[in-house]
Amino acid sequence: MNRSVPPPRGRKAPPCTLVIFGAGGDLTKRLLMPAIYNLAKARLLAEKFAIIAVDRTPKPVEAFREYLAEGVRSFVSDTAAGPATEPFDEQAWASLASRITHFAGDLTESDTYARLSDVLQKTATLHQTGGNAVFYLAVASQLFGTIVEQLGAVGLTREDGSDWRRVIIEKPFGNDLDSARALNDRILKVLSEPQIYRMDHFLGKETVQNIMVLRFANGIFEPIWNRDHIDHVQITVAETVGVERRARFYEATGALRDMVPNHVFQLLSLTAMEPPNSFDADAVRTEKHKVLEAVSPLDGEEIRRNTVRGQYGTGAIRGEPAVAYREEPGVAPDSMTETYIAMRLAIDNWRWAGVPFYLRTGKRLTRRTTEIAIHFKQAPFALFRDTPVDALTPNVLALQIQPDEGASLQFSAKIPGPEIDLGGVRMNFSYKDYFNTEPTTGYETLVYDCIIGDAMLFNRADGVEAGWAVVQPILDLWKDDKTVPLEIYPAGSAGPDGADNLLWRSGRQWRPIA
Ligand code: BG6
């Protein structure tokens, strides 16, 4: 069998030029540049590395470098929840900044790409970066197809000899199944699949990668990771932030499109996948893809029964008053866009038949938390007088993705004393107690992986389409059918009541978000 060997990690990346489209945008300033700076500081980038920052309007390079430095200073080592934790390393920044070139051009004009081709050649000569290049598309999604075609038209995607050309495409990859397919078709006419790195920043999070390590590097979990031992699984991605300054994007998108086919399904497929044959990018992505393919298709009646949509109303977050979604700047006063979604899915395969997966994600909830909770089946029989089985503490293995990174196991224990009284206890593992590492944005891993050519943490064309295929029937039904009501929940609450009913119906309940 012809199996490619994953490239070695933790070594200096090979020389390359990184071309950032959308270099003047928020994402570059907030996430991408801090990640590149962290990589430079950790000496993971080659000395022969350069950046071409592509932006619409011309700017003196010094002013542009200073603009990026501001972003790096305020966001570096910053988890979304807290302030920067490390001093800014002026020397590392100065060295990186000296390798940044600014390039202005209209991304819809072919002349821009002809000029870019010249600049890329000059930059490669000046910084000895050779012929390797990563094109990072941190731009509005409508431009993805155009940029790839234009790069192809001037020969910038052509790989000569051992020189490679790769393209990182940010989210959102399409806004429904048809548009995702159309975009894949369009870019695959120019690029080969191994040249395409479709981004889902959740995969850059250490704790998300740890799901695979926990499952496949420990002997104790896999034997019980199935329908014989697991009652159900809950996946929660709760945010306290509201729509922020993104009303234009969010009004047309909503929580389902924004979070489910991508981030939530990454968590789902890593939790439910079969062990891959190796940690090779394609082996892992094939197993993840199979999970989404096995999700039981939802028809009209099931969607009405098994999905819940909500929108935040007025409320309070940590004691601070918070306005309703419909009062946010840029949002229509009668907007029907959902800011919360919960659903119950089934996975039709031997491992998971009969095990419901409950997923929920929403904005303006009580607390920011992302976790996967594996609820194991109850002990079959209670030996203990006066303690019925259903009063035993359920065994729950919770994988905490953010902001508290770790895992915990809940079980029953005897309360000390003459009586046999049982109480629920919890065993906790916290990343910060064991590993002395600074939290990262997650982009470090992904940028580094792209430069070393490891696509395991990126989406393949079939994976993206499989995610959209699962949610498409929901999008279709919600559009025309009002039988799944849009429930208003107070900002700062745990979400709409309908989400609780989704579990109560089968005698279960959500883990508290608070
Ligand atoms: C983005 C969504 O992809 O992920 C946002 O567009 C969401 O709406 C964000 O807030 C969540 O990411 P993180 O890393 O802050 O949990």
XYZ file of C-alpha atoms and ligand atoms in Angstrom:
530
model
C 0.000 0.000 0.000
C 1.297 3.436 -0.834
C 1.090 5.439 2.365
C 2.705 8.858 2.669
C 4.852 9.432 5.748
C 3.763 12.374 7.907
C 6.466 15.069 7.911
C 8.518 15.461 11.107
C 7.121 18.028 13.537
C 8.826 20.388 15.939
C 11.684 21.103 13.515
C 12.305 24.354 11.724
C 9.916 24.742 8.818
C 11.389 24.898 5.289
C 12.045 28.267 3.604
C 8.985 29.907 2.085
C 7.186 33.123 1.265
C 3.814 33.657 2.896
C 1.466 35.816 0.840
C -1.397 37.124 2.957
C -4.492 38.312 1.102
C -6.539 40.515 3.429
C -3.477 41.664 5.364
C -5.245 44.845 6.486
C -8.163 42.899 7.960
C -9.129 41.970 11.470
C -8.198 38.296 11.219
C -4.625 39.046 10.149
C -4.144 41.526 12.955
C -5.853 39.546 15.705
C -4.929 35.945 14.956
C -2.611 35.380 12.046
C 0.226 37.823 12.786
C 0.358 36.961 16.508
C 0.607 33.291 15.491
C 3.422 33.996 13.020
C 5.216 36.020 15.660
C 4.849 33.142 18.163
C 6.279 30.739 15.590
C 9.199 33.077 14.900
C 9.857 33.435 18.617
C 9.778 29.669 19.056
C 12.331 29.449 16.185
C 10.018 27.239 14.171
C 10.211 29.386 11.044
C 13.166 29.250 8.691
C 15.515 32.244 8.605
C 14.701 32.236 4.904
C 11.111 33.299 5.414
C 9.282 36.362 4.108
C 5.790 37.799 4.124
C 4.031 39.705 1.348
C 1.086 41.502 2.921
C -1.521 42.140 0.251
C -4.016 44.894 0.958
C -6.363 47.125 -1.046
C -4.763 50.510 -0.354
C -1.110 51.517 -0.631
C 0.631 52.233 2.685
C 4.225 53.025 3.634
C 5.712 49.700 4.742
C 6.981 51.095 8.057
C 3.496 52.323 8.988
C 2.037 48.973 8.011
C 4.569 47.037 10.077
C 3.743 49.266 13.053
C 0.030 48.617 12.530
C 0.673 44.862 12.660
C 2.972 45.253 15.670
C 0.118 46.875 17.614
C -1.996 43.804 16.969
C 0.764 41.429 17.967
C 1.490 43.407 21.150
C -2.105 43.307 22.313
C -3.018 39.789 21.224
C 0.067 37.698 21.568
C -0.275 34.858 24.087
C -3.749 36.164 24.620
C -6.498 33.653 25.112
C -9.823 35.197 24.146
C -10.633 35.256 27.835
C -7.678 37.066 29.301
C -4.899 39.621 28.875
C -1.530 38.964 27.269
C 0.594 36.791 29.528
C 4.095 37.249 28.132
C 6.214 40.338 27.505
C 6.526 41.373 23.881
C 9.842 40.241 22.393
C 11.021 43.321 20.493
C 13.949 41.517 18.923
C 11.910 38.636 17.547
C 9.375 41.089 16.166
C 12.023 43.355 14.599
C 13.552 40.406 12.785
C 10.156 39.257 11.518
C 8.990 42.782 10.626
C 12.082 43.359 8.466
C 10.865 40.521 6.264
C 7.390 41.952 5.660
C 6.686 43.640 2.323
C 3.484 45.567 1.686
C 1.723 45.124 -1.628
C -1.417 47.013 -2.719
C -3.849 45.855 -5.359
C -7.439 45.211 -6.304
C -8.007 41.469 -5.922
C -10.510 41.354 -8.763
C -8.039 42.804 -11.323
C -5.759 40.465 -13.252
C -3.025 43.112 -13.376
C -2.683 42.792 -9.565
C -1.602 39.168 -9.934
C 0.900 39.891 -12.686
C 2.500 42.484 -10.422
C 2.319 40.089 -7.469
C 4.193 37.509 -9.476
C 7.086 39.966 -9.944
C 7.087 40.942 -6.284
C 7.093 37.298 -5.230
C 10.122 36.621 -7.388
C 11.993 39.647 -6.036
C 11.099 38.785 -2.451
C 12.245 35.208 -2.922
C 15.582 36.434 -4.243
C 16.060 39.036 -1.527
C 15.221 36.681 1.368
C 16.441 33.482 -0.325
C 13.097 31.811 0.265
C 13.283 29.774 -2.939
C 10.183 28.757 -4.862
C 7.964 27.658 -1.974
C 4.910 29.800 -1.286
C 1.799 29.734 0.871
C -1.102 31.930 -0.220
C -3.295 32.700 2.773
C -6.830 33.799 1.878
C -7.930 35.906 4.859
C -10.547 37.709 2.785
C -14.315 37.750 2.286
C -15.445 34.313 1.099
C -16.834 35.706 -2.193
C -13.221 36.280 -3.263
C -11.897 32.748 -2.649
C -12.693 31.404 -6.117
C -11.537 34.538 -7.927
C -8.182 34.690 -6.139
C -7.406 31.022 -6.801
C -8.305 31.407 -10.502
C -6.233 34.549 -10.856
C -3.243 32.948 -9.120
C -3.575 30.020 -11.511
C -3.844 32.293 -14.546
C -0.438 33.891 -13.887
C 1.195 30.563 -13.074
C 1.586 31.213 -9.354
C 0.033 27.878 -8.353
C 2.382 25.837 -10.549
C 4.806 23.618 -8.602
C 8.237 23.178 -10.157
C 10.447 20.310 -9.090
C 10.445 20.133 -5.322
C 9.087 23.676 -4.938
C 5.561 23.705 -3.623
C 2.640 26.126 -3.772
C -0.164 25.882 -1.170
C -3.334 27.830 -0.520
C -4.960 28.255 2.894
C -8.662 29.020 2.648
C -10.406 30.487 5.649
C -13.923 29.824 6.791
C -16.737 30.023 5.634
C -16.244 27.452 2.887
C -19.576 27.966 1.127
C -22.819 28.854 2.839
C -24.713 25.707 1.919
C -24.091 22.389 0.200
C -24.402 23.705 -3.357
C -22.103 26.654 -2.854
C -19.502 24.490 -1.067
C -19.581 22.017 -3.962
C -19.336 24.829 -6.503
C -16.351 26.325 -4.692
C -14.609 22.956 -4.502
C -15.192 22.432 -8.242
C -13.867 25.868 -9.032
C -10.659 25.655 -7.017
C -9.985 22.029 -7.954
C -9.772 23.130 -11.577
C -6.693 25.155 -10.613
C -5.191 23.327 -7.647
C -4.730 19.697 -6.737
C -6.304 18.574 -3.457
C -2.923 18.317 -1.629
C -2.293 21.997 -2.405
C -5.493 23.084 -0.630
C -5.580 23.706 3.117
C -9.184 24.401 4.188
C -9.068 25.995 7.577
C -11.109 25.200 10.669
C -9.366 26.952 13.525
C -10.904 24.566 16.091
C -8.495 21.924 14.814
C -5.580 24.101 15.866
C -6.655 23.986 19.498
C -4.428 21.686 21.561
C -7.388 20.251 23.410
C -9.174 19.346 20.179
C -6.111 17.446 18.987
C -5.965 15.836 22.409
C -9.285 14.066 21.742
C -7.430 11.718 19.408
C -4.538 11.268 21.829
C -6.850 10.527 24.717
C -8.752 7.962 22.691
C -5.954 6.288 20.801
C -2.905 6.567 23.067
C -4.640 5.078 26.106
C -5.732 1.497 26.391
C -8.587 2.080 28.816
C -10.977 4.211 26.791
C -11.451 2.458 23.461
C -12.921 -0.782 24.851
C -15.780 1.191 26.431
C -16.109 3.833 23.695
C -19.225 2.378 22.099
C -22.949 1.677 22.334
C -22.467 -1.062 24.932
C -21.176 1.398 27.513
C -22.133 4.885 26.396
C -25.654 6.181 26.978
C -25.304 9.424 25.056
C -22.871 12.209 24.166
C -23.299 15.957 24.674
C -21.263 18.480 22.731
C -21.516 22.093 23.876
C -19.955 25.189 22.339
C -21.261 28.042 24.483
C -20.141 31.631 24.005
C -20.785 34.743 26.068
C -20.045 37.112 23.197
C -22.886 38.389 21.066
C -22.792 39.241 17.396
C -20.129 41.930 18.026
C -19.365 44.001 14.922
C -20.243 41.224 12.510
C -23.973 41.840 12.019
C -23.740 41.933 8.235
C -22.100 38.543 8.058
C -24.094 37.012 10.890
C -27.545 38.129 9.740
C -27.023 36.135 6.549
C -25.371 33.239 8.344
C -26.820 32.390 11.770
C -25.550 29.935 14.363
C -26.251 26.783 12.375
C -24.103 27.732 9.366
C -21.526 29.591 11.425
C -20.703 26.821 13.900
C -22.216 23.429 13.137
C -20.984 21.997 9.798
C -17.488 23.105 10.736
C -16.450 23.496 14.388
C -19.123 21.366 16.070
C -18.800 18.586 13.494
C -15.035 18.526 13.967
C -15.638 17.758 17.626
C -18.289 15.210 16.707
C -16.182 13.365 14.181
C -13.058 13.251 16.358
C -15.180 11.852 19.180
C -16.979 9.260 17.070
C -14.416 8.200 14.450
C -12.853 4.753 14.204
C -9.124 4.495 14.946
C -7.257 5.508 11.768
C -4.551 3.214 10.388
C -1.986 5.940 11.015
C -1.728 9.635 11.761
C -1.356 10.299 8.085
C -3.534 13.221 6.930
C -5.652 11.144 4.596
C -6.082 8.216 6.980
C -7.434 10.532 9.697
C -9.595 12.560 7.344
C -11.089 9.440 5.819
C -12.214 8.192 9.233
C -13.656 11.590 10.155
C -15.496 11.738 6.871
C -17.060 8.319 7.475
C -18.647 9.597 10.688
C -20.418 12.435 8.889
C -21.497 10.086 6.156
C -23.023 7.815 8.790
C -25.088 10.568 10.409
C -28.678 9.544 9.966
C -30.259 11.927 7.427
C -32.901 14.130 9.002
C -36.289 14.291 7.329
C -38.963 16.917 7.947
C -40.585 15.304 10.961
C -37.255 14.546 12.624
C -36.074 18.096 12.112
C -39.227 19.387 13.802
C -38.690 16.985 16.694
C -34.921 17.060 17.016
C -33.788 20.604 16.325
C -34.229 23.769 18.364
C -33.423 27.308 17.319
C -33.193 30.376 19.497
C -32.221 34.015 19.454
C -30.943 36.016 22.422
C -33.180 38.648 23.938
C -32.361 41.299 26.515
C -30.567 40.023 29.586
C -27.325 40.309 31.518
C -23.894 38.768 31.161
C -21.929 38.610 34.409
C -24.120 41.326 35.895
C -23.710 43.680 32.914
C -26.878 44.475 30.959
C -26.864 43.009 27.449
C -29.114 44.104 24.577
C -31.240 41.748 22.542
C -29.895 40.490 19.210
C -32.540 42.506 17.375
C -31.240 45.682 19.015
C -27.615 45.086 17.998
C -26.242 47.591 15.453
C -26.837 46.372 11.903
C -29.422 43.729 12.866
C -32.974 43.943 11.492
C -35.524 44.694 14.250
C -37.565 41.686 13.110
C -34.577 39.436 12.367
C -35.296 35.711 12.343
C -31.606 34.755 12.417
C -30.836 32.136 15.058
C -28.037 32.743 17.546
C -28.543 29.342 19.185
C -29.082 25.848 17.895
C -29.482 22.503 19.595
C -30.028 19.182 17.880
C -30.102 15.476 18.391
C -28.284 13.337 15.839
C -27.885 9.612 15.388
C -24.871 7.895 13.856
C -25.852 4.791 11.936
C -22.968 2.409 12.394
C -22.093 -0.553 14.605
C -20.271 1.511 17.199
C -22.954 4.125 17.726
C -26.347 2.642 16.805
C -28.853 3.800 19.419
C -26.553 6.378 21.067
C -27.920 9.900 20.688
C -25.495 12.762 20.130
C -26.845 16.047 21.487
C -25.194 19.160 20.100
C -25.731 22.774 21.150
C -24.051 26.059 20.420
C -25.089 29.622 21.052
C -24.066 33.174 21.661
C -24.726 35.243 24.774
C -24.979 32.237 27.073
C -24.144 32.078 30.775
C -20.525 31.133 30.395
C -17.942 30.501 27.709
C -17.340 26.807 27.589
C -16.643 24.174 24.958
C -16.814 20.584 26.085
C -17.590 17.059 24.997
C -19.317 15.025 27.675
C -19.470 11.257 27.333
C -22.301 9.970 29.512
C -21.796 6.308 30.369
C -24.590 3.886 31.132
C -25.713 3.520 34.733
C -24.625 0.561 36.841
C -27.236 -2.096 36.133
C -28.145 -2.826 39.727
C -27.839 -0.879 42.986
C -26.440 -2.970 45.793
C -26.838 -0.201 48.240
C -29.919 -0.115 50.415
C -32.093 2.950 49.913
C -30.110 4.028 46.864
C -32.032 3.408 43.670
C -29.993 3.035 40.510
C -31.149 6.347 39.126
C -29.842 8.137 42.249
C -26.298 6.952 41.528
C -24.029 9.625 40.101
C -23.798 9.011 36.377
C -20.283 8.410 35.075
C -19.421 11.281 32.807
C -16.105 11.825 31.094
C -15.937 15.490 30.145
C -13.296 16.733 27.752
C -12.951 20.444 28.345
C -11.793 22.181 25.216
C -11.920 25.804 26.391
C -11.430 27.998 28.315
C -10.558 25.536 31.136
C -8.482 23.035 29.254
C -8.533 19.533 30.646
C -10.670 16.498 31.362
C -12.704 15.265 34.285
C -14.349 12.009 35.278
C -17.408 11.961 37.471
C -18.273 8.904 39.573
C -19.882 7.772 42.835
C -17.961 7.457 46.088
C -18.872 6.559 49.636
C -19.475 9.524 51.868
C -17.359 8.872 54.988
C -19.412 7.750 57.987
C -21.141 4.703 59.466
C -23.847 4.635 56.777
C -23.274 3.539 53.170
C -24.179 6.860 51.646
C -23.086 7.678 48.122
C -21.998 11.020 46.766
C -20.846 12.262 43.359
C -17.138 13.108 43.060
C -14.964 14.320 40.238
C -11.402 13.528 39.183
C -9.856 16.458 37.347
C -6.959 16.825 34.961
C -6.064 20.370 34.080
C -3.553 21.201 31.348
C -2.095 24.082 33.255
C -1.208 21.895 36.261
C 0.840 19.521 34.114
C 2.231 21.478 31.225
C 3.893 24.795 31.520
C 2.888 26.196 28.173
C 1.311 29.464 27.230
C -2.084 29.216 25.582
C -1.929 29.919 21.865
C -4.397 31.146 19.271
C -4.376 27.733 17.565
C -3.268 29.408 14.350
C 0.380 28.659 15.158
C -0.168 24.938 14.678
C -2.126 25.379 11.487
C 0.248 27.819 9.783
C 3.223 25.680 10.772
C 1.521 22.495 9.586
C 0.765 24.012 6.217
C 4.389 25.085 5.753
C 5.673 21.618 6.651
C 3.004 20.041 4.424
C 0.912 18.215 7.013
C -2.757 18.526 6.099
C -4.159 16.347 8.887
C -5.699 19.314 10.694
C -7.269 20.770 7.558
C -10.485 19.841 5.822
C -10.596 17.808 2.672
C -13.180 18.571 -0.036
C -15.317 15.550 0.885
C -15.244 16.451 4.596
C -16.561 19.958 3.989
C -19.307 18.696 1.724
C -20.311 15.940 4.147
C -20.758 18.551 6.894
C -22.987 20.693 4.696
C -24.926 17.643 3.555
C -25.967 16.924 7.152
C -27.228 20.444 7.854
C -28.732 21.181 4.425
C -32.159 19.597 5.162
C -32.355 21.685 8.346
C -31.502 24.886 6.471
C -34.160 24.038 3.871
C -36.890 23.267 6.350
C -36.191 26.204 8.662
C -36.347 28.565 5.700
C -39.913 27.820 4.705
C -41.450 26.107 7.661
C -42.245 27.908 10.870
C -43.059 24.790 12.890
C -39.635 24.949 14.513
C -40.205 28.240 16.344
C -37.440 30.757 16.919
C -37.377 30.845 20.721
C -36.144 34.004 22.412
C -33.859 33.289 25.370
C -32.512 35.886 27.792
C -28.888 36.896 27.201
C -26.860 35.304 29.991
C -29.103 32.236 30.267
C -28.392 28.624 29.285
C -30.458 28.932 26.082
C -34.079 28.294 25.136
C -36.399 25.955 27.038
C -36.907 23.874 23.919
C -33.307 22.667 24.223
C -34.058 21.271 27.684
C -37.155 19.526 26.350
C -35.067 17.881 23.667
C -33.324 15.879 26.410
C -36.099 15.655 29.001
C -38.232 13.740 26.533
C -35.861 10.825 26.917
C -35.211 11.315 30.635
C -31.888 13.063 30.182
C -30.603 16.546 30.900
C -27.889 18.879 29.726
C -24.860 19.417 31.861
C -25.126 22.897 33.374
C -23.316 25.614 31.426
C -22.957 27.775 34.533
C -15.869 31.497 14.392
C -17.300 31.954 14.327
O -15.587 30.617 13.339
O -15.645 30.831 15.639
C -17.608 32.877 15.486
O -17.523 32.631 13.101
C -17.264 32.205 16.817
O -18.976 33.280 15.469
C -15.843 31.656 16.781
O -17.393 33.169 17.845
C -15.543 30.819 18.003
O -14.176 30.520 18.049
P -13.377 30.504 19.412
O -12.004 30.050 19.065
O -13.437 31.903 19.977
O -14.098 29.553 20.306
